[in-house]
Short mmCIF file of C-alpha atoms in Angstrom, two decimals:
data_model
loop_
_atom_site.label_atom_id
_atom_site.label_comp_id
_atom_site.label_asym_id
_atom_site.label_seq_id
_atom_site.Cartn_x
_atom_site.Cartn_y
_atom_site.Cartn_z
CA MET A 202 -33.61 -61.66 -59.63
CA SER A 203 -30.16 -62.55 -60.89
CA ILE A 204 -27.96 -65.10 -59.10
CA PHE A 205 -25.45 -62.37 -58.37
CA GLU A 206 -28.14 -60.39 -56.56
CA TYR A 207 -28.86 -63.18 -54.10
CA ASN A 208 -26.19 -62.13 -51.62
CA GLY A 209 -25.20 -58.62 -52.79
CA SER A 210 -21.64 -57.31 -52.92
CA ALA A 211 -19.44 -54.40 -53.96
CA VAL A 212 -15.74 -54.72 -54.66
CA VAL A 213 -13.27 -52.22 -56.10
CA ALA A 214 -9.47 -52.12 -56.56
CA MET A 215 -7.34 -49.14 -57.56
CA VAL A 216 -3.75 -48.59 -58.58
CA GLY A 217 -1.55 -45.94 -56.97
CA LYS A 218 2.11 -45.04 -57.04
CA ASN A 219 3.95 -48.27 -56.10
CA CYS A 220 0.91 -49.29 -54.06
CA PHE A 221 -2.60 -50.56 -54.56
CA ALA A 222 -5.86 -50.48 -52.61
CA ILE A 223 -8.62 -53.08 -52.57
CA ALA A 224 -11.97 -52.46 -50.89
CA SER A 225 -15.27 -54.24 -50.36
CA ASP A 226 -18.54 -53.78 -48.52
CA ARG A 227 -19.38 -55.93 -45.48
CA ARG A 228 -22.98 -57.02 -45.95
CA LEU A 229 -24.07 -60.61 -46.34
CA GLY A 230 -27.73 -60.96 -47.22
CA VAL A 231 -30.26 -63.50 -48.42
CA GLN A 232 -32.15 -61.46 -51.03
CA LEU A 233 -33.57 -58.56 -49.03
CA GLN A 234 -32.79 -59.80 -45.52
CA THR A 235 -29.40 -58.98 -43.97
CA ILE A 236 -27.73 -61.94 -42.29
CA ALA A 237 -24.31 -60.56 -41.36
CA THR A 238 -22.58 -57.19 -41.33
CA ASP A 239 -18.99 -58.41 -41.10
CA PHE A 240 -18.64 -60.74 -44.07
CA GLN A 241 -15.05 -61.12 -45.22
CA ARG A 242 -14.86 -60.71 -49.01
CA ILE A 243 -11.21 -59.77 -49.37
CA SER A 244 -8.70 -62.51 -48.68
CA LYS A 245 -4.93 -62.49 -48.56
CA ILE A 246 -3.21 -65.08 -50.72
CA HIS A 247 0.22 -63.97 -49.62
CA ASP A 248 1.75 -60.70 -48.39
CA ARG A 249 1.67 -59.09 -51.81
CA VAL A 250 -1.42 -60.60 -53.50
CA PHE A 251 -5.04 -60.11 -52.46
CA ILE A 252 -8.21 -61.45 -54.02
CA ALA A 253 -11.74 -60.21 -53.45
CA LEU A 254 -14.67 -62.24 -54.70
CA SER A 255 -18.16 -60.88 -55.35
CA GLY A 256 -21.26 -62.91 -56.14
CA LEU A 257 -22.82 -65.97 -54.53
CA ALA A 258 -21.30 -66.22 -51.04
CA THR A 259 -21.01 -70.00 -50.99
CA ASP A 260 -18.97 -69.98 -54.21
CA VAL A 261 -16.89 -67.10 -52.80
CA GLN A 262 -15.84 -69.24 -49.85
CA THR A 263 -15.37 -72.47 -51.83
CA LEU A 264 -13.33 -70.77 -54.54
CA TYR A 265 -11.19 -69.01 -51.95
CA GLN A 266 -10.40 -72.32 -50.23
CA ARG A 267 -9.48 -73.92 -53.58
CA LEU A 268 -7.20 -71.04 -54.51
CA VAL A 269 -5.41 -71.06 -51.16
CA PHE A 270 -4.86 -74.81 -51.61
CA ARG A 271 -3.39 -74.34 -55.11
CA HIS A 272 -1.16 -71.51 -53.91
CA LYS A 273 0.16 -73.57 -51.00
CA LEU A 274 0.98 -76.41 -53.42
CA TYR A 275 2.79 -73.89 -55.62
CA GLN A 276 4.75 -72.60 -52.62
CA LEU A 277 5.82 -76.11 -51.71
CA ARG A 278 6.94 -76.93 -55.23
CA GLU A 279 8.54 -73.63 -56.24
CA GLU A 280 9.68 -72.45 -52.77
CA ARG A 281 8.46 -68.93 -53.46
CA ASP A 282 5.27 -66.88 -53.65
CA MET A 283 3.19 -66.60 -56.81
CA LYS A 284 3.45 -63.45 -58.88
CA PRO A 285 0.12 -61.62 -59.25
CA GLU A 286 0.05 -62.16 -63.04
CA THR A 287 0.56 -65.90 -62.57
CA PHE A 288 -2.12 -66.00 -59.88
CA ALA A 289 -4.55 -64.24 -62.21
CA SER A 290 -3.89 -66.85 -64.90
CA LEU A 291 -4.48 -69.61 -62.33
CA VAL A 292 -7.84 -68.14 -61.29
CA SER A 293 -8.81 -67.69 -64.94
CA ALA A 294 -8.00 -71.35 -65.70
CA ILE A 295 -9.92 -72.62 -62.65
CA LEU A 296 -12.98 -70.56 -63.64
CA TYR A 297 -12.86 -71.51 -67.35
CA GLU A 298 -12.63 -75.19 -66.46
CA LYS A 299 -16.22 -74.79 -65.27
CA ARG A 300 -17.31 -72.97 -68.44
CA PHE A 301 -20.65 -74.76 -68.78
CA GLY A 302 -21.52 -74.83 -65.06
CA PRO A 303 -19.61 -71.88 -63.66
CA TYR A 304 -18.77 -70.69 -60.17
CA LEU A 305 -21.20 -67.81 -59.69
CA CYS A 306 -18.65 -65.25 -58.58
CA GLN A 307 -16.48 -62.55 -60.10
CA PRO A 308 -12.99 -62.11 -58.68
CA VAL A 309 -10.97 -58.93 -58.37
CA ILE A 310 -7.25 -59.60 -57.98
CA ALA A 311 -4.71 -57.02 -56.82
CA GLY A 312 -1.02 -57.44 -56.12
CA LEU A 313 2.45 -55.97 -56.15
CA GLY A 314 4.60 -57.56 -58.83
CA GLU A 315 8.27 -57.29 -59.70
CA ASP A 316 9.87 -53.95 -58.80
CA ASP A 317 6.84 -53.17 -56.62
CA LYS A 318 4.72 -52.45 -59.67
CA PRO A 319 1.00 -52.70 -58.77
CA PHE A 320 -1.18 -55.11 -60.74
CA ILE A 321 -4.97 -55.28 -60.76
CA CYS A 322 -7.38 -57.34 -62.78
CA THR A 323 -10.95 -58.56 -62.71
CA MET A 324 -12.72 -61.46 -64.42
CA ASP A 325 -16.25 -62.43 -65.29
CA SER A 326 -17.60 -65.70 -63.89
CA ILE A 327 -15.95 -67.83 -66.60
CA GLY A 328 -12.46 -66.38 -66.36
CA ALA A 329 -12.24 -63.67 -69.06
CA LYS A 330 -9.37 -61.58 -67.69
CA GLU A 331 -9.68 -57.85 -67.85
CA LEU A 332 -6.45 -56.05 -66.98
CA ALA A 333 -6.70 -52.37 -66.20
CA LYS A 334 -4.19 -49.70 -65.44
CA ASP A 335 -6.45 -47.61 -63.22
CA PHE A 336 -9.30 -49.36 -61.41
CA VAL A 337 -11.50 -52.44 -61.57
CA VAL A 338 -14.94 -53.01 -60.03
CA SER A 339 -17.27 -55.94 -59.43
CA GLY A 340 -20.54 -56.76 -57.66
CA THR A 341 -24.14 -55.55 -57.58
CA ALA A 342 -23.01 -51.95 -57.09
CA SER A 343 -20.66 -52.16 -60.10
CA GLU A 344 -22.52 -49.65 -62.28
CA SER A 345 -22.35 -46.93 -59.61
CA LEU A 346 -18.76 -47.90 -58.87
CA TYR A 347 -17.80 -47.45 -62.53
CA GLY A 348 -19.20 -43.93 -62.47
CA ALA A 349 -17.69 -42.95 -59.11
CA CYS A 350 -14.22 -44.33 -59.92
CA GLU A 351 -14.19 -42.80 -63.41
CA ALA A 352 -14.80 -39.38 -61.84
CA MET A 353 -12.64 -39.63 -58.72
CA TYR A 354 -9.60 -41.54 -59.98
CA LYS A 355 -6.27 -39.83 -60.66
CA PRO A 356 -3.10 -41.63 -61.72
CA ASP A 357 -0.06 -41.93 -59.39
CA MET A 358 -1.74 -41.28 -56.06
CA GLU A 359 0.18 -41.90 -52.83
CA ALA A 360 -1.14 -44.38 -50.25
CA GLU A 361 -3.10 -41.94 -48.08
CA GLU A 362 -4.75 -40.15 -50.99
CA LEU A 363 -5.51 -43.51 -52.62
CA PHE A 364 -7.20 -44.70 -49.43
CA GLU A 365 -9.36 -41.58 -49.32
CA THR A 366 -10.33 -41.88 -52.99
CA ILE A 367 -11.21 -45.56 -52.91
CA SER A 368 -13.20 -45.18 -49.67
CA GLN A 369 -15.21 -42.26 -50.98
CA ALA A 370 -15.90 -44.11 -54.26
CA LEU A 371 -16.99 -47.26 -52.41
CA LEU A 372 -19.20 -45.56 -49.84
CA SER A 373 -20.93 -43.28 -52.33
CA SER A 374 -21.62 -46.21 -54.68
CA VAL A 375 -22.99 -48.61 -52.06
CA ASP A 376 -25.28 -45.85 -50.78
CA ARG A 377 -27.08 -46.19 -54.12
CA ASP A 378 -27.36 -49.98 -53.94
CA CYS A 379 -29.80 -51.71 -51.61
CA LEU A 380 -27.97 -55.02 -51.60
CA SER A 381 -24.52 -53.86 -50.48
CA GLY A 382 -23.12 -51.60 -47.80
CA TRP A 383 -23.10 -51.75 -44.00
CA GLY A 384 -19.59 -50.37 -43.81
CA GLY A 385 -16.45 -50.90 -45.80
CA HIS A 386 -13.27 -52.90 -45.55
CA VAL A 387 -10.19 -51.37 -47.21
CA TYR A 388 -6.66 -52.75 -47.58
CA VAL A 389 -3.93 -50.40 -48.79
CA VAL A 390 -0.72 -52.26 -49.61
CA THR A 391 2.66 -50.64 -50.12
CA PRO A 392 6.03 -52.44 -50.38
CA THR A 393 6.61 -51.95 -46.64
CA GLU A 394 3.25 -52.49 -44.97
CA ILE A 395 -0.37 -53.61 -45.28
CA LYS A 396 -2.89 -51.18 -43.76
CA GLU A 397 -6.30 -52.69 -43.12
CA ARG A 398 -9.11 -50.30 -42.21
CA ILE A 399 -12.79 -50.77 -41.38
CA LEU A 400 -14.92 -47.85 -42.55
CA LYS A 401 -18.01 -46.43 -40.92
CA GLY A 402 -20.85 -46.28 -43.41
CA ARG A 403 -24.62 -46.06 -43.51
CA MET A 404 -26.15 -49.14 -41.87
CA ASP A 405 -29.18 -49.37 -44.11
CA MET B 207 -15.86 -82.94 -54.32
CA THR B 208 -14.27 -86.23 -55.40
CA GLN B 209 -14.61 -89.35 -53.29
CA SER B 210 -10.98 -89.29 -52.22
CA GLY B 211 -11.60 -85.83 -50.69
CA VAL B 212 -8.42 -84.41 -52.20
CA ASP B 213 -8.76 -81.69 -54.80
CA VAL B 214 -6.09 -82.90 -57.23
CA PRO B 215 -5.54 -80.61 -60.23
CA PRO B 216 -7.54 -82.26 -63.06
CA LYS B 217 -6.14 -83.66 -66.28
CA GLY B 218 -7.63 -80.97 -68.54
CA GLY B 219 -10.84 -80.26 -70.45
CA PHE B 220 -14.08 -78.96 -68.96
CA SER B 221 -15.57 -80.07 -65.65
CA PHE B 222 -19.35 -80.21 -65.31
CA ASP B 223 -19.84 -80.85 -61.60
CA LEU B 224 -21.55 -77.55 -60.80
CA CYS B 225 -24.10 -77.86 -63.66
CA LYS B 226 -26.78 -79.61 -61.61
CA ARG B 227 -26.60 -77.06 -58.82
CA ASN B 228 -26.73 -74.11 -61.26
CA ASP B 229 -29.75 -75.62 -63.03
CA MET B 230 -31.49 -75.99 -59.68
CA LEU B 231 -30.84 -72.32 -58.88
CA ILE B 232 -32.19 -71.26 -62.29
CA GLN B 233 -35.35 -73.34 -61.75
CA LYS B 234 -35.83 -71.58 -58.40
CA GLY B 235 -36.11 -68.36 -60.39
CA LEU B 236 -32.61 -66.91 -60.30
CA LYS B 237 -31.37 -65.65 -63.65
CA ALA B 238 -28.19 -67.11 -65.12
CA PRO B 239 -25.13 -64.82 -65.15
CA SER B 240 -24.15 -62.81 -68.22
CA PHE B 241 -20.62 -63.15 -69.52
CA LEU B 242 -18.13 -60.60 -70.74
CA LYS B 243 -18.66 -60.22 -74.48
CA THR B 244 -16.54 -58.41 -76.98
CA GLY B 245 -19.32 -56.66 -79.00
CA THR B 246 -16.66 -55.90 -81.53
CA THR B 247 -15.65 -55.02 -84.99
CA ILE B 248 -12.83 -57.25 -86.26
CA VAL B 249 -11.51 -57.19 -89.83
CA GLY B 250 -8.77 -58.66 -91.96
CA LEU B 251 -7.55 -58.08 -95.48
CA ILE B 252 -4.88 -59.43 -97.79
CA PHE B 253 -2.62 -56.85 -99.40
CA LYS B 254 0.32 -57.09 -101.80
CA ASP B 255 2.91 -58.40 -99.33
CA GLY B 256 0.80 -60.11 -96.65
CA VAL B 257 -2.13 -59.74 -94.25
CA ILE B 258 -3.44 -56.84 -92.16
CA LEU B 259 -5.73 -57.52 -89.17
CA GLY B 260 -7.68 -54.84 -87.30
CA ALA B 261 -9.90 -54.69 -84.21
CA ASP B 262 -11.62 -52.18 -81.92
CA THR B 263 -10.91 -52.26 -78.16
CA ARG B 264 -14.23 -52.24 -76.27
CA ALA B 265 -15.38 -55.10 -74.01
CA THR B 266 -19.01 -55.02 -72.86
CA GLU B 267 -20.93 -56.69 -70.05
CA GLY B 268 -24.55 -56.27 -71.08
CA PRO B 269 -24.97 -52.55 -71.77
CA ILE B 270 -21.99 -51.49 -69.64
CA VAL B 271 -18.48 -50.95 -71.01
CA ALA B 272 -16.33 -53.20 -68.81
CA ASP B 273 -12.98 -52.56 -70.47
CA LYS B 274 -12.23 -49.46 -72.55
CA ASN B 275 -8.98 -50.76 -73.95
CA CYS B 276 -8.87 -54.53 -74.23
CA GLU B 277 -6.74 -56.52 -76.69
CA LYS B 278 -8.66 -58.48 -79.26
CA ILE B 279 -5.81 -59.44 -81.57
CA HIS B 280 -4.33 -62.61 -80.08
CA TYR B 281 -0.95 -64.14 -80.80
CA MET B 282 -1.03 -67.64 -82.29
CA ALA B 283 2.47 -68.03 -83.78
CA PRO B 284 5.21 -65.57 -84.79
CA ASN B 285 3.67 -65.41 -88.26
CA ILE B 286 -0.03 -65.93 -87.39
CA TYR B 287 -2.43 -63.69 -85.42
CA CYS B 288 -6.12 -64.14 -84.66
CA CYS B 289 -8.85 -61.58 -83.83
CA GLY B 290 -11.69 -62.80 -81.63
CA ALA B 291 -15.33 -61.79 -81.22
CA GLY B 292 -18.04 -63.30 -79.03
CA THR B 293 -17.68 -64.43 -75.41
CA ALA B 294 -14.34 -63.05 -74.22
CA ALA B 295 -13.37 -66.05 -72.07
CA ASP B 296 -13.98 -68.42 -75.00
CA THR B 297 -11.92 -66.44 -77.52
CA GLU B 298 -9.04 -66.09 -75.06
CA ALA B 299 -9.09 -69.71 -73.99
CA VAL B 300 -9.41 -71.16 -77.49
CA THR B 301 -6.66 -68.97 -78.97
CA ASP B 302 -4.30 -69.68 -76.03
CA MET B 303 -4.93 -73.40 -76.33
CA VAL B 304 -4.33 -73.54 -80.09
CA SER B 305 -1.28 -71.27 -79.74
CA SER B 306 0.27 -73.80 -77.31
CA GLN B 307 -0.62 -76.71 -79.60
CA LEU B 308 1.02 -74.89 -82.53
CA ARG B 309 4.17 -74.34 -80.51
CA LEU B 310 4.43 -78.02 -79.60
CA HIS B 311 3.85 -78.85 -83.27
CA ARG B 312 6.67 -76.47 -84.26
CA TYR B 313 9.02 -78.20 -81.85
CA GLN B 314 8.07 -81.58 -83.22
CA THR B 315 8.27 -80.76 -86.94
CA GLY B 316 11.05 -78.16 -86.81
CA ARG B 317 9.15 -75.95 -89.26
CA ASP B 318 7.22 -72.67 -89.08
CA SER B 319 3.49 -73.07 -88.44
CA ARG B 320 1.07 -72.86 -91.33
CA VAL B 321 -2.17 -70.91 -91.14
CA ILE B 322 -4.15 -73.92 -92.33
CA THR B 323 -2.87 -75.90 -89.28
CA ALA B 324 -4.21 -73.25 -86.90
CA LEU B 325 -7.47 -73.21 -88.88
CA THR B 326 -7.98 -76.97 -88.62
CA LEU B 327 -7.16 -77.06 -84.89
CA LEU B 328 -9.61 -74.23 -84.18
CA LYS B 329 -12.47 -75.59 -86.29
CA LYS B 330 -12.13 -79.08 -84.83
CA HIS B 331 -12.38 -77.71 -81.27
CA LEU B 332 -15.30 -75.38 -82.00
CA PHE B 333 -17.29 -77.97 -83.96
CA SER B 334 -16.90 -80.58 -81.23
CA TYR B 335 -18.60 -78.20 -78.77
CA GLN B 336 -21.41 -77.58 -81.29
CA GLY B 337 -21.35 -73.78 -81.01
CA HIS B 338 -21.52 -73.64 -77.19
CA VAL B 339 -17.96 -72.29 -77.14
CA SER B 340 -19.02 -68.96 -78.57
CA ALA B 341 -15.92 -67.72 -80.41
CA ALA B 342 -16.06 -66.05 -83.85
CA LEU B 343 -12.54 -65.57 -85.19
CA VAL B 344 -10.67 -63.88 -88.03
CA LEU B 345 -7.41 -65.77 -88.52
CA GLY B 346 -4.63 -64.35 -90.68
CA GLY B 347 -0.97 -65.04 -91.30
CA VAL B 348 1.83 -65.50 -93.79
CA ASP B 349 3.51 -68.87 -94.10
CA ILE B 350 5.68 -70.68 -96.63
CA THR B 351 2.71 -71.03 -99.01
CA GLY B 352 1.86 -67.30 -98.94
CA PRO B 353 -0.58 -64.99 -97.13
CA HIS B 354 -3.89 -66.48 -95.89
CA LEU B 355 -7.02 -65.04 -94.30
CA HIS B 356 -9.85 -67.14 -92.85
CA THR B 357 -13.01 -66.59 -90.82
CA ILE B 358 -14.21 -69.17 -88.29
CA TYR B 359 -17.78 -69.23 -86.97
CA PRO B 360 -18.74 -70.52 -83.49
CA HIS B 361 -20.23 -73.72 -84.91
CA GLY B 362 -17.03 -74.60 -86.72
CA SER B 363 -17.59 -73.53 -90.32
CA THR B 364 -14.82 -71.59 -92.05
CA ASP B 365 -14.40 -69.32 -95.07
CA THR B 366 -11.26 -68.34 -96.95
CA LEU B 367 -11.48 -64.77 -98.18
CA PRO B 368 -9.42 -61.84 -99.48
CA PHE B 369 -11.12 -59.51 -96.97
CA ALA B 370 -13.32 -60.40 -93.99
CA THR B 371 -15.21 -58.81 -91.12
CA MET B 372 -16.84 -60.33 -88.00
CA GLY B 373 -18.63 -59.17 -84.88
CA SER B 374 -21.56 -56.84 -84.24
CA GLY B 375 -19.89 -54.09 -86.27
CA SER B 376 -19.18 -56.38 -89.22
CA LEU B 377 -21.82 -54.85 -91.49
CA ALA B 378 -20.49 -51.33 -90.93
CA ALA B 379 -16.93 -52.48 -91.67
CA MET B 380 -17.92 -54.65 -94.64
CA SER B 381 -19.59 -51.69 -96.34
CA VAL B 382 -16.26 -49.84 -96.28
CA PHE B 383 -14.40 -52.86 -97.64
CA GLU B 384 -16.89 -53.57 -100.41
CA ALA B 385 -16.65 -49.96 -101.57
CA LYS B 386 -12.91 -49.47 -101.41
CA TYR B 387 -11.09 -52.83 -101.53
CA LYS B 388 -9.00 -53.74 -104.56
CA GLU B 389 -6.33 -56.34 -105.14
CA GLY B 390 -2.66 -55.44 -104.81
CA LEU B 391 -3.00 -52.73 -102.13
CA THR B 392 0.23 -51.32 -100.73
CA ARG B 393 0.99 -51.43 -96.99
CA ASP B 394 -0.07 -47.85 -96.31
CA GLU B 395 -3.22 -48.10 -98.40
CA GLY B 396 -4.11 -51.33 -96.61
CA ILE B 397 -3.58 -49.87 -93.14
CA LYS B 398 -5.64 -46.80 -94.03
CA LEU B 399 -8.49 -48.97 -95.32
CA VAL B 400 -8.48 -51.23 -92.25
CA ALA B 401 -8.45 -48.22 -89.91
CA GLU B 402 -11.35 -46.71 -91.83
CA ALA B 403 -13.35 -49.93 -91.60
CA ILE B 404 -12.78 -50.25 -87.83
CA CYS B 405 -13.66 -46.57 -87.30
CA SER B 406 -16.88 -47.14 -89.21
CA GLY B 407 -17.66 -49.94 -86.73
CA ILE B 408 -16.62 -47.82 -83.72
CA PHE B 409 -18.84 -44.88 -84.64
CA ASN B 410 -21.86 -46.75 -85.99
CA ASP B 411 -22.07 -49.88 -83.84
CA LEU B 412 -22.85 -49.52 -80.13
CA GLY B 413 -21.04 -52.74 -79.23
CA SER B 414 -17.70 -51.46 -80.58
CA GLY B 415 -15.75 -48.43 -79.48
CA SER B 416 -12.57 -46.83 -78.13
CA ASN B 417 -9.39 -47.32 -80.15
CA VAL B 418 -8.15 -49.11 -83.26
CA ASP B 419 -5.57 -51.93 -83.01
CA ILE B 420 -3.78 -53.06 -86.17
CA CYS B 421 -1.46 -55.97 -86.89
CA VAL B 422 0.53 -56.17 -90.15
CA ILE B 423 2.03 -59.56 -91.04
CA THR B 424 4.40 -59.99 -93.96
CA LYS B 425 6.84 -62.72 -94.92
CA GLY B 426 9.27 -63.06 -92.04
CA HIS B 427 8.13 -59.89 -90.26
CA LYS B 428 5.20 -58.72 -88.15
CA GLU B 429 4.19 -55.39 -86.68
CA TYR B 430 1.63 -55.10 -83.87
CA LEU B 431 0.41 -51.50 -83.78
CA ARG B 432 -1.42 -51.36 -80.44
CA ASN B 433 -3.73 -48.32 -80.27
CA TYR B 434 -2.78 -47.27 -83.80
CA MET B 435 -5.56 -44.71 -83.74
CA GLU B 436 -7.33 -43.19 -80.74
CA PRO B 437 -10.38 -41.45 -82.14
CA ASN B 438 -12.10 -41.22 -78.72
CA PRO B 439 -9.75 -39.58 -76.23
CA ARG B 440 -11.09 -38.24 -72.94
CA THR B 441 -10.94 -34.49 -73.34
CA TYR B 442 -12.85 -33.27 -70.34
CA VAL B 443 -10.40 -34.13 -67.57
CA SER B 444 -10.18 -31.39 -64.98
CA SER B 445 -6.56 -30.56 -64.15
CA LYS B 446 -7.42 -29.98 -60.47
CA GLY B 447 -8.73 -33.52 -60.00
CA TYR B 448 -11.14 -34.52 -57.26
CA SER B 449 -10.64 -33.23 -53.72
CA PHE B 450 -12.56 -34.45 -50.70
CA THR B 451 -13.44 -31.97 -47.97
CA LYS B 452 -14.86 -34.47 -45.49
CA LYS B 453 -12.57 -37.35 -44.61
CA THR B 454 -13.87 -40.94 -44.37
CA GLU B 455 -14.63 -42.13 -40.84
CA VAL B 456 -12.52 -45.10 -39.85
CA LEU B 457 -13.58 -47.49 -37.08
CA ARG B 458 -10.48 -49.67 -36.81
CA THR B 459 -7.00 -49.70 -38.31
CA LYS B 460 -4.58 -52.61 -38.39
CA ILE B 461 -1.06 -52.19 -39.76
CA THR B 462 0.99 -55.26 -40.71
CA PRO B 463 4.60 -54.45 -41.54
CA LEU B 464 6.01 -56.52 -44.40
CA MET B 465 9.42 -58.12 -44.15
CA GLU B 466 12.15 -56.40 -46.10
CA ARG B 467 12.95 -58.37 -49.20
CA VAL B 468 16.35 -59.97 -48.84
CA GLU B 469 18.86 -59.17 -51.56
CA ILE B 470 21.56 -61.73 -52.16
CA THR B 471 24.81 -60.41 -53.56
CA GLU B 472 27.55 -62.72 -54.71
CA VAL B 473 30.74 -61.73 -52.93
CA GLY B 474 34.11 -63.37 -53.27
CA GLU B 475 35.21 -66.11 -55.60
CA ALA B 476 33.53 -69.41 -56.22
CA MET B 477 34.83 -72.36 -54.27
CA GLU B 478 37.63 -74.26 -55.92
CA GLU B 479 37.18 -77.92 -56.74
#
């Protein structure tokens, strides 16, 4: 079994028209046993930047705490929030620093940049950035997610349609993966509000 | 964590503190993670007035295509570009690092960077990590001494060549070069040959695919032709798109309004002394 399959996870982010959506499953398991069904994988860095981490749960939490620390330092020094592109470079540098003994997680970063332009990117466990204009996926259900998003995605969707698309893609993909699921957690962020929704999914 | 308990940003270089824990996990039977690789076909050739570099745009994670349109031609200096194959994080990190070192060197010397400087910085770094930093590079540029093209292998050895290919598709591309390369090519002939070599890699090698990127560097001028050719467009898109009949069931919704961004406008005159 691979290290990434120890806890199980599914994370996806999509770009819409001046908005973005980021979604994850809610299961925390130890190999085939489920320990929790409300595990928080998506974290807010500031009002316009979110990061979701898939992979080994302990590294997810440690890395999140480190990143929040670095962002708070940045806020104190620069007196402003980090842009999503800058934040992605920071995460990439922190992961590459551990190139020969890496954090065993894969981040998905989503944010609204200048002029409310949405930005998404994902990285492998050593910080190789992969910027995309449509969607990014990560986790044990990533192969199904690639297929579902490739079929369901359309460019320039509004917030409600984007929510529907990303939820359907997430739920149909985790249904085909034993290690992730037990509901979904979706954030849809527009320039004026953050809508956080918990989805009802198959609990098996 | 460090003894002081404070996570101070480190001074640079690699940190090995998670190695012991990862080894322990591997001994317990968990497989190590696989990294994003750029399967790749990267090529370079020297033509009459300078250097042309070419690359495909597929990034793979095992057998899955992770990125259909990634950039493999990295900027090093205004007159030097570098294509990278191998582990994606390593090629990006090493080219970014040497690009910054070249810039500092330019500020110090007041001169344009030379290709041989970039070559020496790269080979020193790669050799010192004995091949564990898995980056195979094709470095090309035009400096005061003329056009140069080099290949750099992950262990630190280099070659200086009139035409070069690297990556999993290198044999497919090299066959095109060996058949059709001649000295003194014009710009258009050179671009056509590079595009043909990359296409040969895209169609025959499974690790390379998607589009062709080309970069033409001549004395005092460079042209980065991103997605110069797109031989694999998606043609089966349905114009209706996907429509969902059954809506997703939502258990809870929480709406957080965001503060309006404040716009500061300068009104009136500045204060007098």
